[in-house]
mmCIF file of C-alpha atoms in Angstrom:
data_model
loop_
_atom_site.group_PDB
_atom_site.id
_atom_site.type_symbol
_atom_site.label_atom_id
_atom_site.label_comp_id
_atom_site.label_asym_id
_atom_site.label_seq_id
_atom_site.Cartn_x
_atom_site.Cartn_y
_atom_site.Cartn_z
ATOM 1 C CA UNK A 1 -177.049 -37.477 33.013
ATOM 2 C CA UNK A 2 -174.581 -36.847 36.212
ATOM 3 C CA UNK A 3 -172.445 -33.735 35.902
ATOM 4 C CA UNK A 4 -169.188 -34.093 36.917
ATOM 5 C CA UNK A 5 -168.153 -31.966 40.228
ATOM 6 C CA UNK A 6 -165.660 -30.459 38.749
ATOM 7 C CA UNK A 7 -167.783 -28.936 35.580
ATOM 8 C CA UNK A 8 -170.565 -28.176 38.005
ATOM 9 C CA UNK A 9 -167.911 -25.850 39.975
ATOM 10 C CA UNK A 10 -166.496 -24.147 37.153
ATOM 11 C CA UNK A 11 -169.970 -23.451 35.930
ATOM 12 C CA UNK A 12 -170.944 -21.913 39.109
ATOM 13 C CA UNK A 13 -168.359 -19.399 39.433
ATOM 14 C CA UNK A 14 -168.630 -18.889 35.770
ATOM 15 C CA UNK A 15 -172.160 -17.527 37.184
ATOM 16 C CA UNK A 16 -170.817 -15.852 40.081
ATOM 17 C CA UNK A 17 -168.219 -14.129 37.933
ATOM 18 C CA UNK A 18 -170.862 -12.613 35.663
ATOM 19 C CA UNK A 19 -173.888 -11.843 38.031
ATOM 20 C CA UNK A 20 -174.283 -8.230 38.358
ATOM 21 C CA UNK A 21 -172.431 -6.363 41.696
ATOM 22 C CA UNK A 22 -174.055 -4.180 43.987
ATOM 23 C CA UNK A 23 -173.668 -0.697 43.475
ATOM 24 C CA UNK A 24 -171.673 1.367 45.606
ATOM 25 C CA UNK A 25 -174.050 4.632 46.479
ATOM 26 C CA UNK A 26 -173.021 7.540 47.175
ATOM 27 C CA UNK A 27 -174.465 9.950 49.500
ATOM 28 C CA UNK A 28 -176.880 12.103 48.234
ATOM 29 C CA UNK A 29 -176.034 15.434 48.338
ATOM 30 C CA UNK A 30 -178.131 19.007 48.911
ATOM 31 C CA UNK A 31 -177.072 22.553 48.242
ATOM 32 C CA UNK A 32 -176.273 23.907 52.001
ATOM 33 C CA UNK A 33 -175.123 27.550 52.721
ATOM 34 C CA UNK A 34 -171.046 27.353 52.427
ATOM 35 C CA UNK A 35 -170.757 30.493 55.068
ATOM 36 C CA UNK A 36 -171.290 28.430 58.557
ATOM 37 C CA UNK A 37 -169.257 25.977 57.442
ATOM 38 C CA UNK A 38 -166.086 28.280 56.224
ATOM 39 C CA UNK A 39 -166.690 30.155 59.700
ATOM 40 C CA UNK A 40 -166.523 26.416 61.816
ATOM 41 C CA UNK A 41 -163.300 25.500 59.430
ATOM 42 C CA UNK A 42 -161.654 29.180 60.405
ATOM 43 C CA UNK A 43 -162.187 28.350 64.243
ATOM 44 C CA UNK A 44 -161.117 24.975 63.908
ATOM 45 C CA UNK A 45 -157.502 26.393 62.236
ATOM 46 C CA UNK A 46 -157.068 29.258 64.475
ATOM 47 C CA UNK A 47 -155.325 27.060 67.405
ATOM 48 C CA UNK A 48 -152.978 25.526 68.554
ATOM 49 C CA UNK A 49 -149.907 27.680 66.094
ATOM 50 C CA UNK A 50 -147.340 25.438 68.301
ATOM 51 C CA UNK A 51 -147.009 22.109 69.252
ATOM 52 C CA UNK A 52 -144.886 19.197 70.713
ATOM 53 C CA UNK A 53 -145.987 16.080 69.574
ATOM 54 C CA UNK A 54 -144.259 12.491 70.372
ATOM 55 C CA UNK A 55 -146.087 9.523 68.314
ATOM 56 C CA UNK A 56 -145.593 6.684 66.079
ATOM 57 C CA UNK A 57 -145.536 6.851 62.032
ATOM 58 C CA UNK A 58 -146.444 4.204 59.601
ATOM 59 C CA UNK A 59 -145.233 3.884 55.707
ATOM 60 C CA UNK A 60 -147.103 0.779 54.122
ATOM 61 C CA UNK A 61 -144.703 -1.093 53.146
ATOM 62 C CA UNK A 62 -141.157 -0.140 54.838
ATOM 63 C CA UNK A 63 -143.153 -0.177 58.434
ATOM 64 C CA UNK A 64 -143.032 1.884 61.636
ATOM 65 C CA UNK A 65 -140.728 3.882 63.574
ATOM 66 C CA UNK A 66 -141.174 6.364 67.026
ATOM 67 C CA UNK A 67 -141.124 10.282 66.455
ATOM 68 C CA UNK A 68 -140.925 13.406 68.155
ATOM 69 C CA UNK A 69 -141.651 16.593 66.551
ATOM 70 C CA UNK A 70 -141.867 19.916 67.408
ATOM 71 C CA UNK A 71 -143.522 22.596 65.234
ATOM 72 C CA UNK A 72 -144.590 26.508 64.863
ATOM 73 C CA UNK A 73 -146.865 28.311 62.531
ATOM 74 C CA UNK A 74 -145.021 30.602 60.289
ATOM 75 C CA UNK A 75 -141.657 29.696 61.931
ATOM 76 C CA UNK A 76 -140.797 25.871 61.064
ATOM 77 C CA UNK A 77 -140.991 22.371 62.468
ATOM 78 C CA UNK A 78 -138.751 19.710 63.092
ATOM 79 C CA UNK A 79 -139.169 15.841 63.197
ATOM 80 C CA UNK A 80 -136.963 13.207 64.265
ATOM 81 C CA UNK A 81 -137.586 9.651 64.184
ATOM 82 C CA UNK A 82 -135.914 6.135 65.494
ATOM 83 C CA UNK A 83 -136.424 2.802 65.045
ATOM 84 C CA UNK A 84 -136.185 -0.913 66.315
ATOM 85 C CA UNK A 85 -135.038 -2.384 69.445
ATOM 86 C CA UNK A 86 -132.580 0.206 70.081
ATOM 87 C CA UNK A 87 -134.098 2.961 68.764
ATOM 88 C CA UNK A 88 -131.997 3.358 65.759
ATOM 89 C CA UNK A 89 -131.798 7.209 64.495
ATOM 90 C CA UNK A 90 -133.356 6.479 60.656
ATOM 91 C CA UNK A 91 -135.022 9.860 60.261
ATOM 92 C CA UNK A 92 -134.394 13.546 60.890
ATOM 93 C CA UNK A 93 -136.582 16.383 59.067
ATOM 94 C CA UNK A 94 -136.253 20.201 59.726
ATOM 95 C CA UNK A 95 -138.535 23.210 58.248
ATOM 96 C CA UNK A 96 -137.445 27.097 58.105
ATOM 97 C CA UNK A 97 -140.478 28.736 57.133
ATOM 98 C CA UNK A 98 -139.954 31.958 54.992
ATOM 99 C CA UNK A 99 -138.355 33.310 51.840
ATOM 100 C CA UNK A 100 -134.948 32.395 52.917
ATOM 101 C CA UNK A 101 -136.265 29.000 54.500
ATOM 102 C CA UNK A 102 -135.562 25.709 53.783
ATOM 103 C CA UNK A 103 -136.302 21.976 54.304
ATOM 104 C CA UNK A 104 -133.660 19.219 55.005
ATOM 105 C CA UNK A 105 -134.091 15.618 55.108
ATOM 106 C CA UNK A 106 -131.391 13.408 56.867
ATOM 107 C CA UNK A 107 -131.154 9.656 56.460
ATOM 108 C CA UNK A 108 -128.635 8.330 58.720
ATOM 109 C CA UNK A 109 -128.475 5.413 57.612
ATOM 110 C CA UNK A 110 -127.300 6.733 53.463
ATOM 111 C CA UNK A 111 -125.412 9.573 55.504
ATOM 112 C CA UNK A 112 -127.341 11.703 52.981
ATOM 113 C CA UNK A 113 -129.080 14.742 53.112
ATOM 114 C CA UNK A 114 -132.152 15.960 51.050
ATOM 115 C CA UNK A 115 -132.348 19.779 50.418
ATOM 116 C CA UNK A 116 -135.298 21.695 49.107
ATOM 117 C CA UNK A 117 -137.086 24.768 49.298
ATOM 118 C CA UNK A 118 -139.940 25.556 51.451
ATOM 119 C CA UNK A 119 -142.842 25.232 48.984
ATOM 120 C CA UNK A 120 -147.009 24.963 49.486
ATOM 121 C CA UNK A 121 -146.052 21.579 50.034
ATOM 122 C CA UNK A 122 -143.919 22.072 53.406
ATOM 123 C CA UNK A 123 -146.970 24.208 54.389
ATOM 124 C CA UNK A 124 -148.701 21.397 54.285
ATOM 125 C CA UNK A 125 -146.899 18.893 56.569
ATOM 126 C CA UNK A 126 -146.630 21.691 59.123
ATOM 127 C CA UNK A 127 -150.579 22.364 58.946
ATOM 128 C CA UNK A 128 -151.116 18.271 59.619
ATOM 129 C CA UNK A 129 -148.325 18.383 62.408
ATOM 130 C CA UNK A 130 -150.540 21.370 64.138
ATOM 131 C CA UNK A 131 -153.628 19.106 63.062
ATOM 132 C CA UNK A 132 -154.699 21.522 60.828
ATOM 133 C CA UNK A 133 -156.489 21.781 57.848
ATOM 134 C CA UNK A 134 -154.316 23.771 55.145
ATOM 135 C CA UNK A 135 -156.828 25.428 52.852
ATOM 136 C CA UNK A 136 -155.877 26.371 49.262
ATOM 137 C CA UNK A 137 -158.454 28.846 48.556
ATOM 138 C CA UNK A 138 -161.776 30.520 48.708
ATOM 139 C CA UNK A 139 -164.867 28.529 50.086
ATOM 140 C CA UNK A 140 -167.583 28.373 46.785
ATOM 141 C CA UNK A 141 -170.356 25.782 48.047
ATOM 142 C CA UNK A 142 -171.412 23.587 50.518
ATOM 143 C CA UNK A 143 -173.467 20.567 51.128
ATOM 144 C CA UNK A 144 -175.409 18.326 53.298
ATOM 145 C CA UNK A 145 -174.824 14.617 52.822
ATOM 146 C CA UNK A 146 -177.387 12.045 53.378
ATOM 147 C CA UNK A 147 -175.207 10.166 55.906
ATOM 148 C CA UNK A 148 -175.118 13.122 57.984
ATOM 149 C CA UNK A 149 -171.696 14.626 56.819
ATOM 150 C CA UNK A 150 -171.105 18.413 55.652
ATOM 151 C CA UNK A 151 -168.899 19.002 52.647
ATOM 152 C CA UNK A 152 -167.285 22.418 52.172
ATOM 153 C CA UNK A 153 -165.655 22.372 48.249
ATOM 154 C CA UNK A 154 -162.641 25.343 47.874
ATOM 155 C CA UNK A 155 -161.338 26.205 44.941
ATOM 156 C CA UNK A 156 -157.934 27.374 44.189
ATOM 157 C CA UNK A 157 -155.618 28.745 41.383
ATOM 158 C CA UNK A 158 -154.753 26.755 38.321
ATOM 159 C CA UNK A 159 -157.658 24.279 38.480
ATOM 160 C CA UNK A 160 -157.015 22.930 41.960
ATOM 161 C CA UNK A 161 -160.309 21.924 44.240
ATOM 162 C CA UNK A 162 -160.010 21.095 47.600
ATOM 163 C CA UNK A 163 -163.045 18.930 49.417
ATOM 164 C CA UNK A 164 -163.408 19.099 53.279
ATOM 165 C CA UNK A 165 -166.180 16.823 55.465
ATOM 166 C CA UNK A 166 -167.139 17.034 58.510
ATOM 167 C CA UNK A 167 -168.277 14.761 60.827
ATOM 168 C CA UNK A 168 -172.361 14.142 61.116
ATOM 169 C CA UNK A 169 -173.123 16.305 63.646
ATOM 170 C CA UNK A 170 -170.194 18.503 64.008
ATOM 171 C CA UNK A 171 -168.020 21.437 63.447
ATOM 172 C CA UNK A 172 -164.182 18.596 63.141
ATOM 173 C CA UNK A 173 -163.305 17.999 59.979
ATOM 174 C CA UNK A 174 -163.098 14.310 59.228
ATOM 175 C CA UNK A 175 -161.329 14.038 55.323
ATOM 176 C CA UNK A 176 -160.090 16.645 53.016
ATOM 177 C CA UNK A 177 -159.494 15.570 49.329
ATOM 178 C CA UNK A 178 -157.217 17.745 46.915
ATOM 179 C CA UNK A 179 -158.153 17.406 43.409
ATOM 180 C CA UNK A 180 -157.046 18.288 40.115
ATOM 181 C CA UNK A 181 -158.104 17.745 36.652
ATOM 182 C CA UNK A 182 -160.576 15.747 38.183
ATOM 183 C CA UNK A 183 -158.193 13.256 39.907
ATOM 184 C CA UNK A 184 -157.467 12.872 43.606
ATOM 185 C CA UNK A 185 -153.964 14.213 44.148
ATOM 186 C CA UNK A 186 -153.951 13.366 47.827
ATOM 187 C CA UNK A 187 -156.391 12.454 50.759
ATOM 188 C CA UNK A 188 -155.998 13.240 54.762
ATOM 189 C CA UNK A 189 -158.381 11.963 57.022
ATOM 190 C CA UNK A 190 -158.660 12.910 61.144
ATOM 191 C CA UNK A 191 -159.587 11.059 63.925
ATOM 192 C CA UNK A 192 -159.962 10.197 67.783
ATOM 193 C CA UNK A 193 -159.537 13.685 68.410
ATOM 194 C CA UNK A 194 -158.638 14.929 71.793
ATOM 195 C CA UNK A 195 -158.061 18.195 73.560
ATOM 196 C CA UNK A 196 -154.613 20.398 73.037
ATOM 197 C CA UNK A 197 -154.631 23.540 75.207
ATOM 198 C CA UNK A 198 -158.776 24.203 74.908
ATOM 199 C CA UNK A 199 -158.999 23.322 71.005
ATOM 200 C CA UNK A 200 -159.533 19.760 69.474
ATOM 201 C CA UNK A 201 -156.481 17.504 68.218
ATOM 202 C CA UNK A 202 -156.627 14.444 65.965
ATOM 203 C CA UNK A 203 -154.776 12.159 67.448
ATOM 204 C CA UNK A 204 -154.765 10.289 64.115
ATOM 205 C CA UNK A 205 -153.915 11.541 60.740
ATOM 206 C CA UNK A 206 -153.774 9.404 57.584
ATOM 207 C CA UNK A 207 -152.592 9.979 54.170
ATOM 208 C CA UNK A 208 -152.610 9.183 50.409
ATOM 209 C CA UNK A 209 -150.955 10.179 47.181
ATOM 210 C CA UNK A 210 -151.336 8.839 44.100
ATOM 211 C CA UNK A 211 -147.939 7.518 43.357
ATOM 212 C CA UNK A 212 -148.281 5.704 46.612
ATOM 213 C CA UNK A 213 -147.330 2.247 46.998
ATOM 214 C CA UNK A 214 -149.945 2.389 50.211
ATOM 215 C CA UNK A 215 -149.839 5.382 52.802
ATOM 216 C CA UNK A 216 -148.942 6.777 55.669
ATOM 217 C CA UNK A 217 -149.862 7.299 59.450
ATOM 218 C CA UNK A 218 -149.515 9.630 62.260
ATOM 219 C CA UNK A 219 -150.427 8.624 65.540
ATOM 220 C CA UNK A 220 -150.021 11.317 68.205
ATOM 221 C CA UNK A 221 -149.680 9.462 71.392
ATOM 222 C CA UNK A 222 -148.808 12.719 73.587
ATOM 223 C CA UNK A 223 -149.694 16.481 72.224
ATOM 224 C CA UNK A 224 -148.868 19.829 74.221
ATOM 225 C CA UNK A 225 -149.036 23.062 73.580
ATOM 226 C CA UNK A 226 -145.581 24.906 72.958
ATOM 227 C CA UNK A 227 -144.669 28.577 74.446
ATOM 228 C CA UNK A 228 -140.844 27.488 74.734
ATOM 229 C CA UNK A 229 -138.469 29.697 72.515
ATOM 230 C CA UNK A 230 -137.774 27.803 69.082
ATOM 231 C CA UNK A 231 -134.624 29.252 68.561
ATOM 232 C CA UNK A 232 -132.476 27.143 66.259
ATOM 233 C CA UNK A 233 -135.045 24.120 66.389
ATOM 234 C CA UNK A 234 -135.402 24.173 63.059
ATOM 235 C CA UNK A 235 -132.479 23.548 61.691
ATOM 236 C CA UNK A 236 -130.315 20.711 61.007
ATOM 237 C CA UNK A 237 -126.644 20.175 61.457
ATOM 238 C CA UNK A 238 -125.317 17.469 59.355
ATOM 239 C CA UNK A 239 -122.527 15.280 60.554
ATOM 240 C CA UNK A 240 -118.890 15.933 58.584
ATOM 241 C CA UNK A 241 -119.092 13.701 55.048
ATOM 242 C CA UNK A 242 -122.637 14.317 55.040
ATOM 243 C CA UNK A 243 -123.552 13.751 50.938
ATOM 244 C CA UNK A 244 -126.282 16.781 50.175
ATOM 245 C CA UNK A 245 -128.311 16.182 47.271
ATOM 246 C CA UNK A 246 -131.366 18.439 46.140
ATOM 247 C CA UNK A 247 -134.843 17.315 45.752
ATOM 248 C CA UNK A 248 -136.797 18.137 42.737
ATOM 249 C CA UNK A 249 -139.671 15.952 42.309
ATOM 250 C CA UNK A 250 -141.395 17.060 45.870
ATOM 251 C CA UNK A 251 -143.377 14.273 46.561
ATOM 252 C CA UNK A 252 -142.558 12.165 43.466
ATOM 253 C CA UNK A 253 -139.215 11.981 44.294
ATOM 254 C CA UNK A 254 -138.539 8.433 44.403
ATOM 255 C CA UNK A 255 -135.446 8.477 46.250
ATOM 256 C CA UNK A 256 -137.108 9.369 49.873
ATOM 257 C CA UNK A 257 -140.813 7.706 50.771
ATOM 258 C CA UNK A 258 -141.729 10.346 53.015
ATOM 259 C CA UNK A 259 -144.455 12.567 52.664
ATOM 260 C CA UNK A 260 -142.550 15.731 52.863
ATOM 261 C CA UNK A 261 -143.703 17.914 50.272
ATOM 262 C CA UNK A 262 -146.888 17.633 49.138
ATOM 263 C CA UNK A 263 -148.394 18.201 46.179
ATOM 264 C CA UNK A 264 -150.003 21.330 46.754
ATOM 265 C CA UNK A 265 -150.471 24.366 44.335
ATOM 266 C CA UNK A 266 -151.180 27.312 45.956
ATOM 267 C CA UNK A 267 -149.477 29.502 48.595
ATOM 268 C CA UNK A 268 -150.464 29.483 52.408
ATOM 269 C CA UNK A 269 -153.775 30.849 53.027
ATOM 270 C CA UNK A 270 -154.994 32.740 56.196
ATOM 271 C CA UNK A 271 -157.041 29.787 57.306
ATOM 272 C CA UNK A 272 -154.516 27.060 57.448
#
């Protein structure tokens, strides 16, 4: 009896559909000493505290656009972006650090202006502007990975853990998870680092929250060290009619895709 083509397909990927999938395995892991590796994530963070950066930013989904940003440890940052042909103004962010600090957002093109507070989650974008690694706590253990990768696990206040590998065979970090209640709250990886005044630089930085559509990327094409004066940097001045509106939901705030404040529980340590 001659089995139609058709049936014979559809019974083949009925087969395919069921056969069993190859498991995904993870690296297995051994208890390591956590002290060398807290002391090689302190002398990564130490330098550079200032930078000028010029580079290219990606948001899956709404595309590219050509940035320059300038920003100090402790003091603030500032971030302007363009886009298209003509290089189109479509973003401008600026960072006061301190208790009288705050963060603006201006999108030219709704003549509006997002307002909040400088929170753990503006310490954050600064820390990945310097190419930092902002760390949320006190190192508790350490591990060596089977694929020749170090993990350092942090834990912080209010159930927060924060996971940082390095690369096999050295002192970079390569990927630093934050987690919380067991879930990934957001997920930076480095790479192609370069040199930045004697100290190493990712010249690309990718991230990922949760309540992203996709992600977003950093490319550094030019990094420098910065000794200038910041003096009013950091601050934005709004054009007349400018429509302010304050930001509440940090980084669930749906009405700017922009990773601006991250969600992030715990105040600034000494190692970011």
């Amino acid at each position: 009896m001659k089995i139609p083509l058709r049936c014979l397909l559809c019974v083949l990927l009925f087969l395919g559909a069921c056969a069993p999938r190859p498991a995904v395995r993870e690296p297995v892991r051994t208890p390591a000493d956590p002290a060398p590796l807290e002391q090689s994530l302190l002398a990564y963070n130490r330098a550079p505290g200032a930078v000028r950066l010029e580079g290219r930013l990606r948001i899956d989904g709404l595309g590219t656009a050509d940035f320059g940003a300038r920003v100090r440890k402790g003091v603030g940052m500032r971030l302007d972006a363009v886009g298209g042909p003509f290089s189109t103004p479509v973003l401008s962010l600026a960072c006061l650090a301190g208790p009288n600090g705050l963060c603006e957002v201006y999108l030219p093109t709704r003549r509006t202006a997002y307002r909040q507070e400088p929170g753990a989650g503006s310490v954050w974008l600064e820390a990945l502007l310097r190419g930092r690694v902002h760390t949320i706590g006190t190192p508790q253990e350490a591990w060596n990975l089977s694929d020749g990768r170090r993990l350092l696990v942090i834990l912080g206040d209010g159930g927060w853990r924060q996971e940082v590998f390095f690369l096999a065979g050295s002192d970079l970090p390569s990927r630093v998870v934050l987690i919380r209640d067991g879930e990934s709250r957001l997920e930076m990886t480095f790479r192609e680092f370069t040199e930045v005044g004697g100290h190493p630089f990712p010249t690309r930085v990718a991230l990922r929250t949760p309540q992203d559509d996709g992600g977003y990327g950093f490319h550094f094409r030019r990094v420098v060290a910065d000794s200038d004066p910041a003096g009013d940097a950091f601050s934005l001045v709004l054009p007349p009619g400018t429509e302010v509106e304050t930001l509440s939901g940090g980084a669930e705030d749906p009405r700017v895709r922009f990773p601006f404040w991250l969600p992030a529980p715990p105040p600034p340590s000494d190692g970011s």
